[in-house]
mmCIF file of C-alpha atoms in Angstrom:
data_model
loop_
_atom_site.group_PDB
_atom_site.id
_atom_site.type_symbol
_atom_site.label_atom_id
_atom_site.label_comp_id
_atom_site.label_asym_id
_atom_site.label_seq_id
_atom_site.Cartn_x
_atom_site.Cartn_y
_atom_site.Cartn_z
ATOM 1 C CA MET A 1 -27.289 91.545 -14.875
ATOM 2 C CA PRO A 2 -24.956 90.248 -12.118
ATOM 3 C CA SER A 3 -22.529 87.523 -13.056
ATOM 4 C CA ALA A 4 -22.963 84.043 -11.516
ATOM 5 C CA GLN A 5 -21.340 83.495 -8.154
ATOM 6 C CA PRO A 6 -18.184 81.381 -8.342
ATOM 7 C CA GLN A 7 -18.791 77.894 -6.891
ATOM 8 C CA SER A 8 -16.616 76.512 -4.086
ATOM 9 C CA ARG A 9 -14.161 73.846 -5.253
ATOM 10 C CA GLY A 10 -13.456 72.642 -1.716
ATOM 11 C CA CYS A 11 -15.861 69.699 -1.849
ATOM 12 C CA ALA A 12 -14.485 68.563 -5.198
ATOM 13 C CA VAL A 13 -10.900 68.663 -3.916
ATOM 14 C CA VAL A 14 -11.831 66.693 -0.805
ATOM 15 C CA GLY A 15 -13.573 64.096 -2.985
ATOM 16 C CA VAL A 16 -10.520 63.671 -5.212
ATOM 17 C CA ILE A 17 -8.209 63.297 -2.205
ATOM 18 C CA ALA A 18 -10.526 60.694 -0.650
ATOM 19 C CA ALA A 19 -10.627 58.712 -3.893
ATOM 20 C CA VAL A 20 -6.827 58.751 -4.142
ATOM 21 C CA LEU A 21 -6.513 57.548 -0.556
ATOM 22 C CA VAL A 22 -8.925 54.680 -1.220
ATOM 23 C CA VAL A 23 -6.845 53.596 -4.229
ATOM 24 C CA ILE A 24 -3.642 53.752 -2.160
ATOM 25 C CA VAL A 25 -5.189 51.623 0.602
ATOM 26 C CA LEU A 26 -6.439 49.059 -1.913
ATOM 27 C CA VAL A 27 -3.034 48.818 -3.621
ATOM 28 C CA ALA A 28 -1.250 48.505 -0.269
ATOM 29 C CA GLY A 29 -3.678 45.770 0.774
ATOM 30 C CA ALA A 30 -3.099 43.848 -2.433
ATOM 31 C CA VAL A 31 0.688 44.113 -2.029
ATOM 32 C CA TRP A 32 0.441 42.945 1.598
ATOM 33 C CA PHE A 33 -1.688 39.949 0.572
ATOM 34 C CA VAL A 34 0.783 38.848 -2.108
ATOM 35 C CA VAL A 35 3.812 39.316 0.150
ATOM 36 C CA SER A 36 2.237 37.578 3.147
ATOM 37 C CA ARG A 37 0.950 34.733 1.005
ATOM 38 C CA ASP A 38 4.303 34.110 -0.649
ATOM 39 C CA VAL A 39 6.595 34.857 2.300
ATOM 40 C CA LEU A 40 4.767 34.431 5.603
ATOM 41 C CA GLU A 41 2.847 31.319 4.552
ATOM 42 C CA SER A 42 5.692 29.518 2.796
ATOM 43 C CA GLY A 43 6.320 26.049 4.161
ATOM 44 C CA ASP A 44 9.556 24.511 5.420
ATOM 45 C CA PHE A 45 9.523 21.437 3.156
ATOM 46 C CA GLU A 46 10.177 21.230 -0.574
ATOM 47 C CA ALA A 47 9.845 17.442 -0.861
ATOM 48 C CA ALA A 48 8.348 14.669 1.233
ATOM 49 C CA PRO A 49 10.806 12.481 3.160
ATOM 50 C CA ASP A 50 11.146 8.857 2.132
ATOM 51 C CA CYS A 51 10.182 5.714 4.026
ATOM 52 C CA SER A 52 13.416 5.637 6.015
ATOM 53 C CA ILE A 53 12.040 8.134 8.562
ATOM 54 C CA GLY A 54 9.548 5.458 9.603
ATOM 55 C CA GLU A 55 12.165 2.797 10.262
ATOM 56 C CA THR A 56 12.561 3.503 13.955
ATOM 57 C CA GLU A 57 12.703 1.731 17.314
ATOM 58 C CA ALA A 58 8.934 2.029 17.567
ATOM 59 C CA LEU A 59 8.541 0.163 14.271
ATOM 60 C CA ASP A 60 10.941 -2.563 15.445
ATOM 61 C CA GLU A 61 8.907 -3.086 18.606
ATOM 62 C CA LEU A 62 5.403 -2.781 17.151
ATOM 63 C CA VAL A 63 5.945 -4.803 13.958
ATOM 64 C CA PRO A 64 8.375 -7.628 14.806
ATOM 65 C CA ALA A 65 10.641 -8.877 12.014
ATOM 66 C CA HIS A 66 8.979 -6.332 9.710
ATOM 67 C CA GLU A 67 9.471 -6.176 5.968
ATOM 68 C CA LEU A 68 8.795 -3.158 3.744
ATOM 69 C CA GLU A 69 5.941 -4.283 1.488
ATOM 70 C CA VAL A 70 4.879 -0.977 -0.092
ATOM 71 C CA GLN A 71 6.986 2.012 -1.069
ATOM 72 C CA GLU A 72 5.379 4.194 -3.720
ATOM 73 C CA ALA A 73 4.866 7.787 -4.765
ATOM 74 C CA ILE A 74 1.499 9.508 -4.378
ATOM 75 C CA GLY A 75 0.194 12.775 -5.779
ATOM 76 C CA GLY A 76 2.343 14.919 -8.028
ATOM 77 C CA ALA A 77 2.938 18.371 -9.455
ATOM 78 C CA GLN A 78 -0.579 18.522 -10.899
ATOM 79 C CA GLU A 79 -2.285 17.607 -7.624
ATOM 80 C CA THR A 80 -3.438 20.515 -5.473
ATOM 81 C CA PHE A 81 -2.963 18.517 -2.246
ATOM 82 C CA GLY A 82 0.719 17.947 -2.995
ATOM 83 C CA SER A 83 2.994 14.972 -3.480
ATOM 84 C CA GLY A 84 4.670 12.408 -1.299
ATOM 85 C CA ARG A 85 5.084 8.757 -0.464
ATOM 86 C CA GLN A 86 3.257 5.923 1.214
ATOM 87 C CA CYS A 87 4.969 3.020 2.944
ATOM 88 C CA ARG A 88 3.743 -0.176 4.568
ATOM 89 C CA TRP A 89 5.567 -2.637 6.785
ATOM 90 C CA ALA A 90 4.265 -6.009 7.935
ATOM 91 C CA THR A 91 5.370 -9.023 9.904
ATOM 92 C CA PRO A 92 6.001 -11.861 7.449
ATOM 93 C CA GLY A 93 3.369 -14.571 7.698
ATOM 94 C CA GLY A 94 3.785 -18.305 7.815
ATOM 95 C CA ASP A 95 6.397 -19.133 10.448
ATOM 96 C CA GLY A 96 4.476 -18.053 13.559
ATOM 97 C CA ASP A 97 7.589 -16.695 15.272
ATOM 98 C CA ALA A 98 5.982 -13.283 15.871
ATOM 99 C CA VAL A 99 2.500 -11.899 16.375
ATOM 100 C CA PRO A 100 1.344 -10.470 13.011
ATOM 101 C CA ALA A 101 1.305 -6.676 12.848
ATOM 102 C CA THR A 102 1.347 -3.855 10.288
ATOM 103 C CA ALA A 103 2.316 -0.192 10.172
ATOM 104 C CA THR A 104 1.840 2.419 7.480
ATOM 105 C CA LEU A 105 3.374 5.829 6.886
ATOM 106 C CA VAL A 106 2.165 8.560 4.539
ATOM 107 C CA THR A 107 4.063 11.800 3.954
ATOM 108 C CA VAL A 108 2.705 14.596 1.747
ATOM 109 C CA VAL A 109 4.258 18.000 1.125
ATOM 110 C CA SER A 110 1.845 20.669 -0.105
ATOM 111 C CA PRO A 111 3.166 23.263 -2.563
ATOM 112 C CA ASP A 112 3.531 26.974 -1.862
ATOM 113 C CA PRO A 113 1.949 29.449 -1.847
ATOM 114 C CA GLY A 114 -0.622 28.268 0.650
ATOM 115 C CA GLY A 115 1.122 24.995 1.471
ATOM 116 C CA ILE A 116 0.561 25.308 5.207
ATOM 117 C CA ASP A 117 -3.190 25.768 4.789
ATOM 118 C CA THR A 118 -3.353 22.880 2.315
ATOM 119 C CA ALA A 119 -1.457 20.587 4.694
ATOM 120 C CA ALA A 120 -3.898 21.542 7.456
ATOM 121 C CA ASP A 121 -6.797 20.676 5.135
ATOM 122 C CA ASN A 122 -5.149 17.322 4.332
ATOM 123 C CA LEU A 123 -4.869 16.570 8.049
ATOM 124 C CA ARG A 124 -8.485 17.383 8.833
ATOM 125 C CA SER A 125 -9.793 15.566 5.793
ATOM 126 C CA SER A 126 -7.913 12.380 6.681
ATOM 127 C CA ALA A 127 -8.752 12.504 10.378
ATOM 128 C CA GLY A 128 -12.479 12.939 9.814
ATOM 129 C CA SER A 129 -15.078 14.254 12.222
ATOM 130 C CA ASP A 130 -14.467 11.701 14.997
ATOM 131 C CA ARG A 131 -10.853 12.758 15.514
ATOM 132 C CA GLU A 132 -9.250 13.393 18.889
ATOM 133 C CA THR A 133 -6.726 16.186 19.412
ATOM 134 C CA LEU A 134 -3.158 15.010 20.024
ATOM 135 C CA ASP A 135 -0.968 17.473 21.920
ATOM 136 C CA GLY A 136 2.802 17.827 22.019
ATOM 137 C CA ILE A 137 3.688 16.818 18.472
ATOM 138 C CA GLY A 138 4.110 18.957 15.359
ATOM 139 C CA ASP A 139 2.114 22.129 14.739
ATOM 140 C CA GLU A 140 -1.174 20.257 15.112
ATOM 141 C CA ALA A 141 -2.124 16.596 15.343
ATOM 142 C CA PHE A 142 -5.089 14.248 15.710
ATOM 143 C CA THR A 143 -5.769 10.563 16.298
ATOM 144 C CA TRP A 144 -8.609 8.397 15.011
ATOM 145 C CA THR A 145 -9.554 4.754 14.501
ATOM 146 C CA ARG A 146 -10.748 2.630 11.621
ATOM 147 C CA SER A 147 -12.977 -0.284 12.421
ATOM 148 C CA GLY A 148 -13.054 -3.554 10.541
ATOM 149 C CA GLY A 149 -11.886 -7.100 11.010
ATOM 150 C CA PHE A 150 -8.935 -5.710 12.968
ATOM 151 C CA ASN A 151 -8.763 -2.398 14.804
ATOM 152 C CA VAL A 152 -6.556 0.192 13.136
ATOM 153 C CA GLY A 153 -5.304 3.238 15.006
ATOM 154 C CA CYS A 154 -3.970 6.297 13.180
ATOM 155 C CA ALA A 155 -2.168 9.518 14.054
ATOM 156 C CA GLY A 156 -1.961 12.494 11.702
ATOM 157 C CA VAL A 157 0.504 15.343 12.213
ATOM 158 C CA ARG A 158 1.106 18.629 10.415
ATOM 159 C CA VAL A 159 4.601 20.110 10.524
ATOM 160 C CA SER A 160 4.557 23.341 8.508
ATOM 161 C CA ASN A 161 3.462 22.298 4.991
ATOM 162 C CA LEU A 162 4.103 18.578 5.592
ATOM 163 C CA TYR A 163 1.288 16.147 6.419
ATOM 164 C CA LEU A 164 2.451 12.924 8.067
ATOM 165 C CA GLU A 165 0.191 9.991 8.909
ATOM 166 C CA THR A 166 0.953 6.738 10.695
ATOM 167 C CA CYS A 167 -1.392 3.800 11.273
ATOM 168 C CA HIS A 168 -0.932 0.610 13.267
ATOM 169 C CA SER A 169 -2.749 -2.675 13.650
ATOM 170 C CA ALA A 170 -1.805 -6.011 15.173
ATOM 171 C CA ALA A 171 -3.172 -9.367 16.188
ATOM 172 C CA ALA A 172 -3.590 -10.222 19.853
ATOM 173 C CA ASP A 173 -2.278 -13.770 19.371
ATOM 174 C CA TYR A 174 0.051 -15.728 17.132
ATOM 175 C CA ASP A 175 -2.837 -17.262 15.211
ATOM 176 C CA ALA A 176 -4.188 -13.807 14.333
ATOM 177 C CA THR A 177 -7.693 -14.712 15.461
ATOM 178 C CA ARG A 178 -8.131 -11.604 17.630
ATOM 179 C CA SER A 179 -7.197 -7.958 17.230
ATOM 180 C CA ILE A 180 -5.574 -5.685 19.755
ATOM 181 C CA ASP A 181 -8.059 -3.123 21.055
ATOM 182 C CA ALA A 182 -8.526 0.307 19.471
ATOM 183 C CA GLU A 183 -6.700 2.137 22.264
ATOM 184 C CA GLN A 184 -3.610 -0.035 21.796
ATOM 185 C CA ALA A 185 -3.696 0.523 18.043
ATOM 186 C CA VAL A 186 -3.876 4.299 18.503
ATOM 187 C CA ALA A 187 -1.071 4.247 21.063
ATOM 188 C CA GLY A 188 1.091 2.378 18.558
ATOM 189 C CA ALA A 189 0.303 4.873 15.817
ATOM 190 C CA VAL A 190 1.238 7.757 18.120
ATOM 191 C CA ARG A 191 4.589 6.145 18.936
ATOM 192 C CA LEU A 192 5.285 5.650 15.239
ATOM 193 C CA ALA A 193 4.382 9.277 14.511
ATOM 194 C CA GLU A 194 6.516 10.650 17.351
ATOM 195 C CA ASP A 195 9.562 8.713 16.154
ATOM 196 C CA ALA A 196 9.008 9.661 12.509
ATOM 197 C CA VAL A 197 8.640 13.374 13.320
ATOM 198 C CA ALA A 198 11.861 13.183 15.344
ATOM 199 C CA GLU A 199 13.609 11.924 12.186
ATOM 200 C CA LEU A 200 12.503 14.896 10.046
ATOM 201 C CA PRO A 201 15.337 17.127 8.821
ATOM 202 C CA ASP A 202 15.779 20.384 10.722
#
C-alpha cells in the first residue's frame, strides 16, 4: 500500500509570517500612538498665567480707573479641563468721574497628554454655536456675545494647551442707563485678548 504523499508546508509558513507581520505592525502602531500623544501633542504651558497679563493699555482705556475685584483659582488637578484663574476688573461706582465698564479674563491650562485637544474643546465649548472666527491671534480664536441688560462681548483664544478668554461690557453714558452696542463690546474684548496674548511668556 503506497505511503501518504507528504503535504506542502508552504501555505503554513506563509500564514505564520503574515501573522508575525500583523503583530509587528500593531506593536509599531501602539508605540507610535504613545510617543506622538506624549511628545507631539504636549503643550507649551505648565501653569496658567496670573491676572497681571490682563493689566494692559487696553484695560486702562476700556475700563477707566479700574480696580481688580475678582482674582481666584478655578479647576484643579482633578479636573479634566485643567486649572487656571479668573479675574475681573471694574470701574468703581459712585463718583461718576468715568463711564462704568467691566472686563474679565480667564486663563486655563489643560494637562498633558492631550492638553492641546482639551484646550481646543474648552474654546469651542465656551464660544458656543454662534461664534465667529477671529483670525490673526493664537492658534485659533473666536468671538461671541452675551445678551442681557448690558451687551457683553467675548473673545476666546487657544495658544497651545492654554485657553484664554476675555469679555468686555460698558455703559454708553455716565448714568449707566444704556449699554454700548454688541459690536463695540466684542471689539473691546478682542483688544483685551490681543494685549493679554502679547504678555504671555515665550
